[in-house]
Coordinates of N, CA and C in Angstrom, one line a residue:
M1 N -55.2 17.4 -20.2 CA -54.7 16.2 -20.8 C -53.7 16.5 -21.9
K2 N -54.0 17.4 -22.7 CA -53.1 17.8 -23.8 C -51.8 18.3 -23.3
M3 N -51.9 19.1 -22.2 CA -50.7 19.7 -21.7 C -49.7 18.7 -21.1
T4 N -50.3 17.7 -20.4 CA -49.4 16.6 -19.9 C -48.7 15.8 -21.0
R5 N -49.4 15.6 -22.1 CA -48.8 14.9 -23.2 C -47.7 15.7 -23.8
I6 N -47.9 17.0 -23.9 CA -46.8 17.9 -24.5 C -45.7 17.9 -23.5
Y7 N -46.0 18.0 -22.2 CA -44.9 18.1 -21.2 C -44.1 16.8 -21.2
R8 N -44.7 15.6 -21.4 CA -44.0 14.3 -21.4 C -43.2 14.3 -22.7
L9 N -43.7 14.7 -23.8 CA -43.0 14.7 -25.0 C -41.7 15.6 -24.9
R10 N -41.8 16.8 -24.3 CA -40.7 17.6 -24.2 C -39.7 17.0 -23.2
Q11 N -40.2 16.4 -22.1 CA -39.3 15.8 -21.2 C -38.5 14.6 -21.8
S12 N -39.2 13.8 -22.6 CA -38.5 12.7 -23.2 C -37.5 13.2 -24.3
K13 N -37.8 14.3 -25.0 CA -36.8 14.8 -25.9 C -35.6 15.4 -25.2
C14 N -35.8 16.0 -24.1 CA -34.7 16.5 -23.4 C -33.8 15.4 -22.8
L15 N -34.4 14.3 -22.4 CA -33.7 13.2 -21.9 C -32.9 12.5 -23.0
V16 N -33.5 12.4 -24.2 CA -32.8 11.8 -25.3 C -31.6 12.7 -25.7
M17 N -31.8 14.0 -25.7 CA -30.7 14.9 -26.1 C -29.5 14.9 -25.0
V18 N -29.9 14.8 -23.8 CA -28.8 14.7 -22.7 C -28.1 13.4 -22.9
L19 N -28.8 12.3 -23.0 CA -28.1 11.0 -23.2 C -27.2 11.0 -24.5
A20 N -27.7 11.5 -25.5 CA -27.0 11.5 -26.8 C -25.7 12.4 -26.6
T21 N -25.8 13.5 -25.9 CA -24.7 14.3 -25.7 C -23.6 13.6 -24.9
L22 N -24.1 13.0 -23.8 CA -23.1 12.2 -22.9 C -22.5 11.1 -23.7
F23 N -23.2 10.4 -24.5 CA -22.7 9.3 -25.3 C -21.6 9.9 -26.3
F24 N -22.0 11.0 -27.0 CA -21.0 11.6 -27.9 C -19.7 12.0 -27.2
V25 N -19.9 12.7 -26.1 CA -18.7 13.2 -25.4 C -17.8 12.0 -24.9
G26 N -18.5 11.0 -24.4 CA -17.8 9.8 -23.9 C -17.0 9.1 -25.0
G27 N -17.6 9.0 -26.2 CA -17.0 8.4 -27.3 C -15.8 9.2 -27.8
W28 N -16.0 10.5 -27.8 CA -14.9 11.4 -28.2 C -13.7 11.3 -27.3
I29 N -14.0 11.3 -26.0 CA -12.9 11.2 -25.0 C -12.1 9.9 -25.2
L30 N -12.9 8.8 -25.4 CA -12.2 7.5 -25.6 C -11.4 7.4 -26.9
L31 N -11.9 8.0 -28.0 CA -11.2 8.0 -29.2 C -10.0 8.9 -29.3
T32 N -10.1 10.1 -28.7 CA -9.0 11.1 -28.8 C -8.2 11.1 -27.5
G33 N -8.5 10.3 -26.5 CA -7.8 10.4 -25.2 C -6.4 9.8 -25.4
K34 N -5.6 9.9 -24.3 CA -4.2 9.5 -24.4 C -4.1 8.0 -23.8
A35 N -5.2 7.4 -23.5 CA -5.1 6.0 -23.0 C -4.8 5.1 -24.2
N36 N -3.7 4.3 -24.0 CA -3.3 3.4 -25.1 C -4.0 2.0 -24.9
R37 N -4.1 1.2 -25.9 CA -4.8 0.0 -25.8 C -4.3 -1.0 -24.7
P38 N -3.0 -1.2 -24.6 CA -2.6 -2.2 -23.6 C -2.9 -1.8 -22.2
S39 N -2.9 -0.5 -21.9 CA -3.2 -0.1 -20.5 C -4.7 -0.3 -20.2
M40 N -5.5 -0.1 -21.3 CA -7.0 -0.3 -21.1 C -7.3 -1.8 -20.9
V41 N -6.5 -2.6 -21.6 CA -6.8 -4.1 -21.5 C -6.3 -4.5 -20.1
D42 N -5.2 -4.0 -19.6 CA -4.8 -4.4 -18.3 C -5.8 -3.9 -17.2
A43 N -6.3 -2.7 -17.4 CA -7.2 -2.2 -16.4 C -8.5 -3.0 -16.4
S44 N -9.0 -3.4 -17.6 CA -10.2 -4.2 -17.6 C -10.0 -5.6 -17.0
Q45 N -8.8 -6.2 -17.2 CA -8.5 -7.4 -16.6 C -8.4 -7.3 -15.1
A46 N -7.9 -6.2 -14.6 CA -7.8 -6.0 -13.2 C -9.2 -5.8 -12.6
A47 N -10.1 -5.2 -13.4 CA -11.5 -4.9 -12.9 C -12.3 -6.2 -12.9
R48 N -11.9 -7.2 -13.7 CA -12.6 -8.4 -13.7 C -12.2 -9.4 -12.6
R49 N -11.1 -9.1 -12.0 CA -10.5 -10.0 -10.9 C -11.6 -10.0 -9.8
A50 N -12.0 -11.2 -9.5 CA -13.0 -11.4 -8.4 C -12.4 -11.4 -7.1
P51 N -13.0 -10.7 -6.1 CA -12.5 -10.8 -4.7 C -12.7 -12.2 -4.1
S52 N -11.7 -12.6 -3.4 CA -11.9 -13.9 -2.7 C -11.4 -13.7 -1.3
R53 N -11.7 -14.7 -0.5 CA -11.3 -14.7 0.9 C -9.8 -15.2 1.1
E54 N -9.2 -15.5 0.0 CA -7.8 -15.9 0.0 C -6.9 -14.8 -0.4
A55 N -5.6 -14.9 0.0 CA -4.7 -13.9 -0.4 C -4.4 -14.0 -1.9
Q56 N -4.2 -12.9 -2.6 CA -3.9 -12.9 -4.1 C -2.6 -12.2 -4.3
L57 N -1.7 -12.8 -5.1 CA -0.5 -12.2 -5.4 C -0.7 -11.1 -6.5
V58 N -0.3 -9.9 -6.2 CA -0.6 -8.8 -7.1 C 0.7 -8.5 -7.9
G59 N 1.9 -8.6 -7.3 CA 3.1 -8.4 -8.0 C 4.3 -8.8 -7.1
Y60 N 5.5 -8.8 -7.7 CA 6.6 -9.2 -6.9 C 7.8 -8.4 -7.4
E61 N 8.8 -8.3 -6.6 CA 10.1 -7.7 -7.0 C 11.2 -8.7 -6.5
T62 N 12.2 -8.9 -7.3 CA 13.3 -9.7 -6.9 C 14.2 -9.0 -5.9
L63 N 14.7 -9.7 -5.0 CA 15.6 -9.2 -4.0 C 17.0 -9.0 -4.6
P64 N 17.8 -8.0 -4.1 CA 19.1 -7.8 -4.6 C 20.0 -8.9 -4.2
A65 N 21.1 -9.1 -4.9 CA 22.1 -10.2 -4.6 C 22.7 -9.9 -3.2
M66 N 23.0 -11.0 -2.5 CA 23.5 -10.9 -1.2 C 25.1 -10.9 -1.3
D67 N 25.6 -9.7 -1.5 CA 27.0 -9.5 -1.6 C 27.5 -8.7 -0.3
G68 N 28.7 -9.0 0.1 CA 29.2 -8.2 1.3 C 29.0 -8.9 2.6
E69 N 29.2 -8.2 3.7 CA 29.1 -8.7 5.0 C 27.7 -9.0 5.4
M70 N 27.6 -10.0 6.3 CA 26.3 -10.3 6.8 C 26.4 -10.3 8.3
C71 N 25.3 -10.1 9.0 CA 25.3 -10.1 10.5 C 25.5 -11.5 10.9
Q72 N 26.1 -11.6 12.1 CA 26.4 -12.9 12.7 C 25.1 -13.5 13.2
W73 N 24.9 -14.7 13.0 CA 23.7 -15.4 13.5 C 23.8 -15.5 15.0
V74 N 22.8 -15.1 15.8 CA 22.8 -15.2 17.2 C 21.7 -16.2 17.6
P75 N 22.0 -17.2 18.5 CA 21.0 -18.1 18.9 C 20.0 -17.5 19.8
A76 N 18.9 -18.1 20.0 CA 17.8 -17.6 20.8 C 18.2 -17.5 22.3
S77 N 19.1 -18.4 22.7 CA 19.5 -18.4 24.1 C 20.4 -17.3 24.5
S78 N 20.7 -16.5 23.5 CA 21.7 -15.4 23.8 C 21.0 -14.3 24.7
Q79 N 19.7 -14.3 24.8 CA 19.0 -13.3 25.6 C 19.5 -13.4 27.1
T80 N 19.6 -14.7 27.5 CA 20.0 -14.9 28.9 C 21.4 -14.4 29.1
L81 N 22.3 -14.7 28.1 CA 23.7 -14.2 28.2 C 23.7 -12.7 28.2
L82 N 22.9 -12.1 27.4 CA 22.9 -10.6 27.3 C 22.5 -10.0 28.7
A83 N 21.4 -10.6 29.3 CA 21.0 -10.1 30.5 C 22.0 -10.3 31.6
T84 N 22.8 -11.4 31.6 CA 23.8 -11.5 32.6 C 25.0 -10.5 32.4
A85 N 25.3 -10.3 31.1 CA 26.3 -9.3 30.8 C 26.0 -7.9 31.2
I86 N 24.7 -7.6 31.1 CA 24.3 -6.2 31.5 C 24.3 -6.1 33.0
R87 N 23.9 -7.2 33.7 CA 24.0 -7.2 35.2 C 25.5 -7.0 35.6
Q88 N 26.4 -7.8 35.0 CA 27.8 -7.7 35.4 C 28.3 -6.3 35.1
E89 N 27.9 -5.6 34.0 CA 28.4 -4.3 33.7 C 27.9 -3.3 34.8
R90 N 26.6 -3.5 35.2 CA 26.1 -2.6 36.3 C 26.8 -2.8 37.6
L91 N 27.1 -4.1 37.9 CA 27.9 -4.4 39.2 C 29.3 -3.8 39.1
L92 N 29.9 -3.9 38.0 CA 31.3 -3.3 37.8 C 31.2 -1.8 37.9
A93 N 30.2 -1.2 37.3 CA 30.0 0.3 37.4 C 29.8 0.7 38.8
Q94 N 28.9 0.0 39.6 CA 28.7 0.3 40.9 C 29.9 0.1 41.8
A95 N 30.7 -0.9 41.5 CA 31.9 -1.2 42.3 C 32.9 -0.1 42.1
S96 N 33.1 0.3 40.8 CA 34.1 1.4 40.5 C 33.6 2.7 41.1
S97 N 32.3 3.0 41.0 CA 31.9 4.3 41.6 C 32.0 4.3 43.2
A98 N 31.8 3.1 43.8 CA 32.0 3.0 45.2 C 33.5 3.1 45.6
Q99 N 34.3 2.6 44.7 CA 35.8 2.7 45.0 C 36.3 4.1 44.8
S100 N 35.8 4.8 43.8 CA 36.2 6.2 43.6 C 35.6 7.1 44.7
D101 N 34.5 6.8 45.3 CA 33.9 7.5 46.4 C 34.8 7.3 47.6
A102 N 35.3 6.0 47.8 CA 36.1 5.7 49.0 C 37.5 6.4 48.9
E103 N 38.0 6.6 47.7 CA 39.3 7.2 47.5 C 39.2 8.7 47.7
R104 N 38.0 9.3 47.4 CA 37.8 10.7 47.6 C 37.7 11.0 49.1
A105 N 37.2 10.1 49.9 CA 37.0 10.4 51.3 C 38.2 10.3 52.1

């Protein structure tokens, strides 16, 4: 009975010493560290931000001014025009290759 009491007393003393050491080291790091006050305030405010199911704006950057040339606007119906132009180019290429083959023979 006496041994368990002594063991518990030693165990609690060791626990107090470890916690006191950790507390001291943590305080020393905070006081002598290179973290400045504004960055710590910003970090704590960011940590307090509650997650939501909605999108949250974190930051933004302004776009550069629109100087210089811009691409020409192409309507959505231009895909059909592009497809016909490609077909015509293929037909012309086939016709010219057939004509050159006929000239060789």
